[in-house]
Amino acid sequence: MRDLPPNLQGQLSIRRAERARLIETGLIQQGISDPAVLAAINQMPREFFVETEHKEQAYENRALPIASGQTISQPYIVALMAEALQLQPHFRLLEIGTGSGYAAAVYALLVEEVFSVERHEDLANQAQSRLDALQIENVSIRCGDGSFGWPEAAPFDAISIAAATEDIPKQLLDQLAIGGRLVAPIGAQQSTQSLICLKRTESGFQQKDLGSVRFVPLISETDDHTESD
Ligand code: SAH
């Protein structure tokens, strides 16, 4: 696992106790055990990724509102997804739904290279500035419809879809390497969604159910979903 640059380590002494409590009660006691995942979350100042009015709540184990009517994921869910992907330091990872950039930043400490797609330009730009401020240099962010993935950078060892969909777009399945894993919340926005993990094998996909979750919807340019904003 990588560390944040030494000149930013001082940042981590701020709110260290709150982060430690989140790791213990929000992650370890809920079943997260991958030491690299726990260490990566313990290195990430989540208060950087939330709006000023939510900074106080940055270490509560819950999703919080961000700009454009979207949400920063709950730390437990970020950890659950990262653990399920069985990340290794040489991996290339594709994330759909950059949002605040928090999960991308956590992934950046765990893998070689992160490619993240966000459909809202303001969120993509803000996430990029946060990663720049944290001197995280192995994340590329692109504004666009993530349903198409990032074909030029494929195949990926891991794909993390951070928005709910009833069907995983075929292009994303195609961009997963053989042996790679994909995690995604499956289901309609209004209903309970299931977080699933797919492993691509030589002959197809093996599926595992990781439990119920609630994510904002994946909005694809090719379907007729509309968003309220
Ligand atoms: N991982 C983020 C949370 C993502 S919330 C974090 O840690 O903060 C889901 C995000 O997916 C939202 O920002 C939403 O705008 C984005 N999104 C929804 N549909 C998308 C699509 N088709 N392509 C790219 N991004 C999409």
PDB file of C-alpha atoms and ligand atoms in Angstrom:
ATOM      1  CA  MET A   1       0.000   0.000   0.000  1.00  0.00           C
ATOM      2  CA  ARG A   2       1.114   3.566  -0.690  1.00  0.00           C
ATOM      3  CA  ASP A   3       1.149   6.323   1.909  1.00  0.00           C
ATOM      4  CA  LEU A   4       0.095   9.913   1.507  1.00  0.00           C
ATOM      5  CA  PRO A   5       3.196  12.086   0.861  1.00  0.00           C
ATOM      6  CA  PRO A   6       5.238  12.854   4.016  1.00  0.00           C
ATOM      7  CA  ASN A   7       4.383  16.567   3.919  1.00  0.00           C
ATOM      8  CA  LEU A   8       0.695  15.662   4.232  1.00  0.00           C
ATOM      9  CA  GLN A   9       1.107  13.239   7.097  1.00  0.00           C
ATOM     10  CA  GLY A  10       0.617  16.137   9.531  1.00  0.00           C
ATOM     11  CA  GLN A  11      -2.894  16.499   8.141  1.00  0.00           C
ATOM     12  CA  LEU A  12      -3.625  13.037   9.487  1.00  0.00           C
ATOM     13  CA  SER A  13      -2.935  13.979  13.084  1.00  0.00           C
ATOM     14  CA  ILE A  14      -6.052  16.116  12.811  1.00  0.00           C
ATOM     15  CA  ARG A  15      -9.114  14.081  13.740  1.00  0.00           C
ATOM     16  CA  ARG A  16      -7.008  10.930  14.222  1.00  0.00           C
ATOM     17  CA  ALA A  17      -9.199   9.739  17.102  1.00  0.00           C
ATOM     18  CA  GLU A  18     -12.381  10.071  15.052  1.00  0.00           C
ATOM     19  CA  ARG A  19     -10.826   8.142  12.192  1.00  0.00           C
ATOM     20  CA  ALA A  20      -9.627   5.415  14.576  1.00  0.00           C
ATOM     21  CA  ARG A  21     -13.151   5.074  15.993  1.00  0.00           C
ATOM     22  CA  LEU A  22     -14.581   4.808  12.483  1.00  0.00           C
ATOM     23  CA  ILE A  23     -12.062   2.087  11.592  1.00  0.00           C
ATOM     24  CA  GLU A  24     -12.776   0.110  14.781  1.00  0.00           C
ATOM     25  CA  THR A  25     -16.544   0.347  15.110  1.00  0.00           C
ATOM     26  CA  GLY A  26     -17.557   1.131  11.529  1.00  0.00           C
ATOM     27  CA  LEU A  27     -15.276  -1.231   9.664  1.00  0.00           C
ATOM     28  CA  ILE A  28     -13.533  -3.907  11.785  1.00  0.00           C
ATOM     29  CA  GLN A  29     -16.569  -4.631  13.960  1.00  0.00           C
ATOM     30  CA  GLN A  30     -18.689  -4.837  10.791  1.00  0.00           C
ATOM     31  CA  GLY A  31     -16.437  -7.524   9.318  1.00  0.00           C
ATOM     32  CA  ILE A  32     -13.849  -5.656   7.233  1.00  0.00           C
ATOM     33  CA  SER A  33     -10.488  -7.349   7.763  1.00  0.00           C
ATOM     34  CA  ASP A  34      -8.208  -6.583   4.782  1.00  0.00           C
ATOM     35  CA  PRO A  35      -5.295  -4.747   6.467  1.00  0.00           C
ATOM     36  CA  ALA A  36      -4.453  -2.719   3.347  1.00  0.00           C
ATOM     37  CA  VAL A  37      -8.037  -1.497   3.000  1.00  0.00           C
ATOM     38  CA  LEU A  38      -8.183  -0.532   6.681  1.00  0.00           C
ATOM     39  CA  ALA A  39      -4.828   1.252   6.412  1.00  0.00           C
ATOM     40  CA  ALA A  40      -5.873   3.131   3.254  1.00  0.00           C
ATOM     41  CA  ILE A  41      -9.066   4.422   4.883  1.00  0.00           C
ATOM     42  CA  ASN A  42      -7.074   5.319   7.966  1.00  0.00           C
ATOM     43  CA  GLN A  43      -4.791   7.447   5.738  1.00  0.00           C
ATOM     44  CA  MET A  44      -7.555   9.353   3.990  1.00  0.00           C
ATOM     45  CA  PRO A  45      -8.795  12.653   5.436  1.00  0.00           C
ATOM     46  CA  ARG A  46     -12.498  12.300   4.515  1.00  0.00           C
ATOM     47  CA  GLU A  47     -13.172  15.866   5.638  1.00  0.00           C
ATOM     48  CA  PHE A  48     -11.346  16.970   2.432  1.00  0.00           C
ATOM     49  CA  PHE A  49     -14.072  15.384   0.315  1.00  0.00           C
ATOM     50  CA  VAL A  50     -17.236  16.793   1.882  1.00  0.00           C
ATOM     51  CA  GLU A  51     -18.870  20.214   1.730  1.00  0.00           C
ATOM     52  CA  THR A  52     -18.069  22.736   4.479  1.00  0.00           C
ATOM     53  CA  GLU A  53     -21.436  22.235   6.169  1.00  0.00           C
ATOM     54  CA  HIS A  54     -20.794  18.488   6.521  1.00  0.00           C
ATOM     55  CA  LYS A  55     -17.172  18.567   7.712  1.00  0.00           C
ATOM     56  CA  GLU A  56     -18.259  17.887  11.306  1.00  0.00           C
ATOM     57  CA  GLN A  57     -19.898  14.633  10.157  1.00  0.00           C
ATOM     58  CA  ALA A  58     -17.005  13.508   7.964  1.00  0.00           C
ATOM     59  CA  TYR A  59     -16.205  10.519  10.216  1.00  0.00           C
ATOM     60  CA  GLU A  60     -19.750   9.354  10.740  1.00  0.00           C
ATOM     61  CA  ASN A  61     -20.187   6.038   9.005  1.00  0.00           C
ATOM     62  CA  ARG A  62     -22.726   7.252   6.478  1.00  0.00           C
ATOM     63  CA  ALA A  63     -23.161   8.711   3.023  1.00  0.00           C
ATOM     64  CA  LEU A  64     -23.330  12.521   2.954  1.00  0.00           C
ATOM     65  CA  PRO A  65     -24.667  14.943   0.335  1.00  0.00           C
ATOM     66  CA  ILE A  66     -22.173  16.496  -2.096  1.00  0.00           C
ATOM     67  CA  ALA A  67     -22.752  18.917  -5.007  1.00  0.00           C
ATOM     68  CA  SER A  68     -25.106  18.182  -7.933  1.00  0.00           C
ATOM     69  CA  GLY A  69     -27.526  16.170  -5.753  1.00  0.00           C
ATOM     70  CA  GLN A  70     -25.043  13.282  -5.396  1.00  0.00           C
ATOM     71  CA  THR A  71     -23.504  11.581  -2.355  1.00  0.00           C
ATOM     72  CA  ILE A  72     -20.114  10.585  -0.994  1.00  0.00           C
ATOM     73  CA  SER A  73     -20.316   6.878  -0.185  1.00  0.00           C
ATOM     74  CA  GLN A  74     -20.423   5.508   3.359  1.00  0.00           C
ATOM     75  CA  PRO A  75     -16.899   4.511   4.486  1.00  0.00           C
ATOM     76  CA  TYR A  76     -18.064   0.961   5.309  1.00  0.00           C
ATOM     77  CA  ILE A  77     -19.348   0.535   1.746  1.00  0.00           C
ATOM     78  CA  VAL A  78     -16.110   1.894   0.246  1.00  0.00           C
ATOM     79  CA  ALA A  79     -14.215  -0.627   2.399  1.00  0.00           C
ATOM     80  CA  LEU A  80     -16.587  -3.478   1.517  1.00  0.00           C
ATOM     81  CA  MET A  81     -16.196  -2.784  -2.205  1.00  0.00           C
ATOM     82  CA  ALA A  82     -12.407  -2.436  -1.976  1.00  0.00           C
ATOM     83  CA  GLU A  83     -12.125  -5.670   0.018  1.00  0.00           C
ATOM     84  CA  ALA A  84     -14.377  -7.599  -2.394  1.00  0.00           C
ATOM     85  CA  LEU A  85     -12.220  -6.484  -5.348  1.00  0.00           C
ATOM     86  CA  GLN A  86      -9.186  -8.196  -3.721  1.00  0.00           C
ATOM     87  CA  LEU A  87      -6.966  -5.347  -4.865  1.00  0.00           C
ATOM     88  CA  GLN A  88      -3.272  -5.795  -5.452  1.00  0.00           C
ATOM     89  CA  PRO A  89      -0.602  -3.109  -5.842  1.00  0.00           C
ATOM     90  CA  HIS A  90      -0.064  -3.759  -9.568  1.00  0.00           C
ATOM     91  CA  PHE A  91      -3.790  -3.463 -10.447  1.00  0.00           C
ATOM     92  CA  ARG A  92      -5.420  -1.035 -12.845  1.00  0.00           C
ATOM     93  CA  LEU A  93      -8.858  -0.111 -11.565  1.00  0.00           C
ATOM     94  CA  LEU A  94     -11.819   1.543 -13.285  1.00  0.00           C
ATOM     95  CA  GLU A  95     -14.354   3.429 -11.170  1.00  0.00           C
ATOM     96  CA  ILE A  96     -17.689   4.628 -12.519  1.00  0.00           C
ATOM     97  CA  GLY A  97     -19.021   7.584 -10.512  1.00  0.00           C
ATOM     98  CA  THR A  98     -16.128   9.648  -9.145  1.00  0.00           C
ATOM     99  CA  GLY A  99     -18.488  11.759  -7.021  1.00  0.00           C
ATOM    100  CA  SER A 100     -16.368  13.503  -4.385  1.00  0.00           C
ATOM    101  CA  GLY A 101     -13.232  11.545  -5.346  1.00  0.00           C
ATOM    102  CA  TYR A 102     -13.042   9.892  -1.910  1.00  0.00           C
ATOM    103  CA  ALA A 103     -13.279   6.263  -3.056  1.00  0.00           C
ATOM    104  CA  ALA A 104     -10.901   7.024  -5.953  1.00  0.00           C
ATOM    105  CA  ALA A 105      -8.385   8.414  -3.434  1.00  0.00           C
ATOM    106  CA  VAL A 106      -8.695   5.310  -1.244  1.00  0.00           C
ATOM    107  CA  TYR A 107      -8.252   3.064  -4.290  1.00  0.00           C
ATOM    108  CA  ALA A 108      -5.235   5.148  -5.349  1.00  0.00           C
ATOM    109  CA  LEU A 109      -3.380   4.012  -2.225  1.00  0.00           C
ATOM    110  CA  LEU A 110      -4.179   0.365  -2.971  1.00  0.00           C
ATOM    111  CA  VAL A 111      -3.496  -0.064  -6.703  1.00  0.00           C
ATOM    112  CA  GLU A 112      -1.118   1.105  -9.419  1.00  0.00           C
ATOM    113  CA  GLU A 113      -3.514   3.200 -11.449  1.00  0.00           C
ATOM    114  CA  VAL A 114      -7.111   4.404 -11.096  1.00  0.00           C
ATOM    115  CA  PHE A 115      -9.323   5.557 -13.979  1.00  0.00           C
ATOM    116  CA  SER A 116     -12.520   7.226 -12.819  1.00  0.00           C
ATOM    117  CA  VAL A 117     -15.447   8.519 -14.878  1.00  0.00           C
ATOM    118  CA  GLU A 118     -17.981  11.094 -13.625  1.00  0.00           C
ATOM    119  CA  ARG A 119     -20.878  12.497 -15.656  1.00  0.00           C
ATOM    120  CA  HIS A 120     -21.101  15.809 -13.751  1.00  0.00           C
ATOM    121  CA  GLU A 121     -18.335  18.130 -14.881  1.00  0.00           C
ATOM    122  CA  ASP A 122     -18.304  20.196 -11.668  1.00  0.00           C
ATOM    123  CA  LEU A 123     -17.881  17.042  -9.551  1.00  0.00           C
ATOM    124  CA  ALA A 124     -15.121  15.732 -11.839  1.00  0.00           C
ATOM    125  CA  ASN A 125     -13.268  19.059 -11.561  1.00  0.00           C
ATOM    126  CA  GLN A 126     -13.672  19.304  -7.789  1.00  0.00           C
ATOM    127  CA  ALA A 127     -12.519  15.716  -7.311  1.00  0.00           C
ATOM    128  CA  GLN A 128      -9.467  16.406  -9.457  1.00  0.00           C
ATOM    129  CA  SER A 129      -8.551  19.475  -7.355  1.00  0.00           C
ATOM    130  CA  ARG A 130      -8.884  17.468  -4.128  1.00  0.00           C
ATOM    131  CA  LEU A 131      -6.623  14.722  -5.445  1.00  0.00           C
ATOM    132  CA  ASP A 132      -4.117  17.350  -6.620  1.00  0.00           C
ATOM    133  CA  ALA A 133      -4.141  18.927  -3.151  1.00  0.00           C
ATOM    134  CA  LEU A 134      -3.419  15.516  -1.624  1.00  0.00           C
ATOM    135  CA  GLN A 135      -0.663  14.950  -4.223  1.00  0.00           C
ATOM    136  CA  ILE A 136      -2.340  11.767  -5.400  1.00  0.00           C
ATOM    137  CA  GLU A 137      -1.021  11.369  -8.921  1.00  0.00           C
ATOM    138  CA  ASN A 138      -2.135   7.915 -10.047  1.00  0.00           C
ATOM    139  CA  VAL A 139      -5.798   8.784 -10.677  1.00  0.00           C
ATOM    140  CA  SER A 140      -7.113   9.926 -14.071  1.00  0.00           C
ATOM    141  CA  ILE A 141     -10.571  11.466 -14.044  1.00  0.00           C
ATOM    142  CA  ARG A 142     -12.693  11.875 -17.135  1.00  0.00           C
ATOM    143  CA  CYS A 143     -16.051  13.593 -17.493  1.00  0.00           C
ATOM    144  CA  GLY A 144     -18.568  11.513 -19.438  1.00  0.00           C
ATOM    145  CA  ASP A 145     -20.929   8.580 -19.421  1.00  0.00           C
ATOM    146  CA  GLY A 146     -19.210   5.798 -17.530  1.00  0.00           C
ATOM    147  CA  SER A 147     -21.541   3.192 -19.052  1.00  0.00           C
ATOM    148  CA  PHE A 148     -19.060   3.045 -21.889  1.00  0.00           C
ATOM    149  CA  GLY A 149     -16.137   2.497 -19.555  1.00  0.00           C
ATOM    150  CA  TRP A 150     -12.687   3.646 -20.636  1.00  0.00           C
ATOM    151  CA  PRO A 151     -11.904   1.413 -23.646  1.00  0.00           C
ATOM    152  CA  GLU A 152      -8.418   2.818 -24.354  1.00  0.00           C
ATOM    153  CA  ALA A 153      -7.240   1.896 -20.850  1.00  0.00           C
ATOM    154  CA  ALA A 154      -8.911  -1.570 -20.737  1.00  0.00           C
ATOM    155  CA  PRO A 155      -8.649  -4.313 -19.635  1.00  0.00           C
ATOM    156  CA  PHE A 156      -8.997  -3.575 -15.918  1.00  0.00           C
ATOM    157  CA  ASP A 157      -8.167  -5.910 -13.045  1.00  0.00           C
ATOM    158  CA  ALA A 158     -10.969  -4.352 -11.023  1.00  0.00           C
ATOM    159  CA  ILE A 159     -14.076  -2.296 -11.815  1.00  0.00           C
ATOM    160  CA  SER A 160     -16.058  -0.442  -9.160  1.00  0.00           C
ATOM    161  CA  ILE A 161     -19.478   0.888 -10.152  1.00  0.00           C
ATOM    162  CA  ALA A 162     -20.560   3.477  -7.584  1.00  0.00           C
ATOM    163  CA  ALA A 163     -24.091   4.086  -8.913  1.00  0.00           C
ATOM    164  CA  ALA A 164     -27.049   1.712  -9.049  1.00  0.00           C
ATOM    165  CA  THR A 165     -28.092   0.003 -12.246  1.00  0.00           C
ATOM    166  CA  GLU A 166     -30.545  -2.763 -13.113  1.00  0.00           C
ATOM    167  CA  ASP A 167     -28.169  -4.188 -15.701  1.00  0.00           C
ATOM    168  CA  ILE A 168     -24.426  -3.844 -15.795  1.00  0.00           C
ATOM    169  CA  PRO A 169     -23.524  -2.187 -19.114  1.00  0.00           C
ATOM    170  CA  LYS A 170     -22.017  -4.757 -21.480  1.00  0.00           C
ATOM    171  CA  GLN A 171     -19.061  -2.495 -22.298  1.00  0.00           C
ATOM    172  CA  LEU A 172     -18.007  -2.614 -18.647  1.00  0.00           C
ATOM    173  CA  LEU A 173     -18.176  -6.414 -18.524  1.00  0.00           C
ATOM    174  CA  ASP A 174     -16.116  -6.500 -21.727  1.00  0.00           C
ATOM    175  CA  GLN A 175     -13.452  -4.256 -20.177  1.00  0.00           C
ATOM    176  CA  LEU A 176     -12.888  -6.547 -17.184  1.00  0.00           C
ATOM    177  CA  ALA A 177      -9.780  -8.736 -17.445  1.00  0.00           C
ATOM    178  CA  ILE A 178     -10.123 -12.509 -17.128  1.00  0.00           C
ATOM    179  CA  GLY A 179      -9.639 -13.186 -13.395  1.00  0.00           C
ATOM    180  CA  GLY A 180     -10.699  -9.613 -12.579  1.00  0.00           C
ATOM    181  CA  ARG A 181     -13.552  -8.583 -10.301  1.00  0.00           C
ATOM    182  CA  LEU A 182     -16.348  -6.034 -10.632  1.00  0.00           C
ATOM    183  CA  VAL A 183     -18.534  -4.685  -7.830  1.00  0.00           C
ATOM    184  CA  ALA A 184     -21.826  -2.906  -8.440  1.00  0.00           C
ATOM    185  CA  PRO A 185     -25.103  -2.051  -6.716  1.00  0.00           C
ATOM    186  CA  ILE A 186     -27.865  -3.763  -8.705  1.00  0.00           C
ATOM    187  CA  GLY A 187     -31.459  -2.568  -8.603  1.00  0.00           C
ATOM    188  CA  ALA A 188     -33.738   0.390  -9.173  1.00  0.00           C
ATOM    189  CA  GLN A 189     -33.107   3.650  -7.328  1.00  0.00           C
ATOM    190  CA  GLN A 190     -36.296   3.493  -5.254  1.00  0.00           C
ATOM    191  CA  SER A 191     -35.909  -0.130  -4.199  1.00  0.00           C
ATOM    192  CA  THR A 192     -33.285  -1.828  -2.079  1.00  0.00           C
ATOM    193  CA  GLN A 193     -30.298  -2.661  -4.178  1.00  0.00           C
ATOM    194  CA  SER A 194     -27.928  -5.593  -3.811  1.00  0.00           C
ATOM    195  CA  LEU A 195     -24.223  -5.057  -3.901  1.00  0.00           C
ATOM    196  CA  ILE A 196     -22.820  -7.816  -6.085  1.00  0.00           C
ATOM    197  CA  CYS A 197     -19.319  -8.915  -6.937  1.00  0.00           C
ATOM    198  CA  LEU A 198     -18.650 -10.613 -10.271  1.00  0.00           C
ATOM    199  CA  LYS A 199     -15.475 -12.516 -11.020  1.00  0.00           C
ATOM    200  CA  ARG A 200     -14.666 -12.972 -14.675  1.00  0.00           C
ATOM    201  CA  THR A 201     -13.484 -16.493 -15.495  1.00  0.00           C
ATOM    202  CA  GLU A 202     -12.406 -18.043 -18.804  1.00  0.00           C
ATOM    203  CA  SER A 203     -15.954 -19.248 -19.333  1.00  0.00           C
ATOM    204  CA  GLY A 204     -18.137 -16.473 -17.895  1.00  0.00           C
ATOM    205  CA  PHE A 205     -18.864 -14.721 -14.584  1.00  0.00           C
ATOM    206  CA  GLN A 206     -19.228 -15.980 -11.011  1.00  0.00           C
ATOM    207  CA  GLN A 207     -21.512 -13.868  -8.829  1.00  0.00           C
ATOM    208  CA  LYS A 208     -21.497 -13.207  -5.079  1.00  0.00           C
ATOM    209  CA  ASP A 209     -24.057 -11.139  -3.158  1.00  0.00           C
ATOM    210  CA  LEU A 210     -22.567  -8.742  -0.602  1.00  0.00           C
ATOM    211  CA  GLY A 211     -25.809  -7.459   0.928  1.00  0.00           C
ATOM    212  CA  SER A 212     -28.267  -4.590   0.662  1.00  0.00           C
ATOM    213  CA  VAL A 213     -27.135  -1.083  -0.205  1.00  0.00           C
ATOM    214  CA  ARG A 214     -28.520   2.237  -1.358  1.00  0.00           C
ATOM    215  CA  PHE A 215     -26.777   4.203  -4.124  1.00  0.00           C
ATOM    216  CA  VAL A 216     -27.791   7.059  -6.419  1.00  0.00           C
ATOM    217  CA  PRO A 217     -28.696   5.805  -9.920  1.00  0.00           C
ATOM    218  CA  LEU A 218     -26.338   5.264 -12.823  1.00  0.00           C
ATOM    219  CA  ILE A 219     -27.618   7.685 -15.451  1.00  0.00           C
ATOM    220  CA  SER A 220     -26.789   6.508 -18.931  1.00  0.00           C
ATOM    221  CA  GLU A 221     -27.031   8.685 -22.033  1.00  0.00           C
ATOM    222  CA  THR A 222     -28.465   5.696 -23.848  1.00  0.00           C
ATOM    223  CA  ASP A 223     -31.522   5.159 -21.637  1.00  0.00           C
ATOM    224  CA  ASP A 224     -34.453   7.363 -20.802  1.00  0.00           C
ATOM    225  CA  HIS A 225     -33.705   7.963 -17.124  1.00  0.00           C
ATOM    226  CA  THR A 226     -33.957  11.560 -16.093  1.00  0.00           C
ATOM    227  CA  GLU A 227     -32.399  13.159 -13.087  1.00  0.00           C
ATOM    228  CA  SER A 228     -34.211  15.769 -11.050  1.00  0.00           C
ATOM    229  CA  ASP A 229     -31.414  18.361 -11.165  1.00  0.00           C
TER     230      ASP A 229
HETATM  231  N1  SAH B   1     -17.522   7.072  -5.189  1.00  0.00           N
HETATM  232  C1  SAH B   1     -18.069   8.372  -4.903  1.00  0.00           C
HETATM  233  C2  SAH B   1     -19.559   8.359  -4.751  1.00  0.00           C
HETATM  234  C3  SAH B   1     -20.231   8.206  -6.037  1.00  0.00           C
HETATM  235  S1  SAH B   1     -21.937   8.680  -6.043  1.00  0.00           S
HETATM  236  C4  SAH B   1     -17.412   8.984  -3.671  1.00  0.00           C
HETATM  237  O1  SAH B   1     -16.601   8.317  -3.028  1.00  0.00           O
HETATM  238  O2  SAH B   1     -17.695  10.151  -3.395  1.00  0.00           O
HETATM  239  C5  SAH B   1     -22.275   8.174  -7.686  1.00  0.00           C
HETATM  240  C6  SAH B   1     -21.746   9.081  -8.757  1.00  0.00           C
HETATM  241  O3  SAH B   1     -21.997   8.466 -10.008  1.00  0.00           O
HETATM  242  C7  SAH B   1     -22.410  10.447  -8.810  1.00  0.00           C
HETATM  243  O4  SAH B   1     -21.453  11.443  -8.677  1.00  0.00           O
HETATM  244  C8  SAH B   1     -23.069  10.480 -10.194  1.00  0.00           C
HETATM  245  O5  SAH B   1     -23.027  11.755 -10.806  1.00  0.00           O
HETATM  246  C9  SAH B   1     -22.215   9.482 -10.953  1.00  0.00           C
HETATM  247  N2  SAH B   1     -22.837   8.892 -12.129  1.00  0.00           N
HETATM  248  C10 SAH B   1     -24.117   8.474 -12.298  1.00  0.00           C
HETATM  249  N3  SAH B   1     -24.274   7.952 -13.529  1.00  0.00           N
HETATM  250  C11 SAH B   1     -23.053   8.031 -14.146  1.00  0.00           C
HETATM  251  C12 SAH B   1     -22.581   7.655 -15.432  1.00  0.00           C
HETATM  252  N4  SAH B   1     -23.370   7.072 -16.363  1.00  0.00           N
HETATM  253  N5  SAH B   1     -21.294   7.889 -15.729  1.00  0.00           N
HETATM  254  C13 SAH B   1     -20.459   8.479 -14.820  1.00  0.00           C
HETATM  255  N6  SAH B   1     -20.865   8.850 -13.604  1.00  0.00           N
HETATM  256  C14 SAH B   1     -22.148   8.632 -13.256  1.00  0.00           C
END
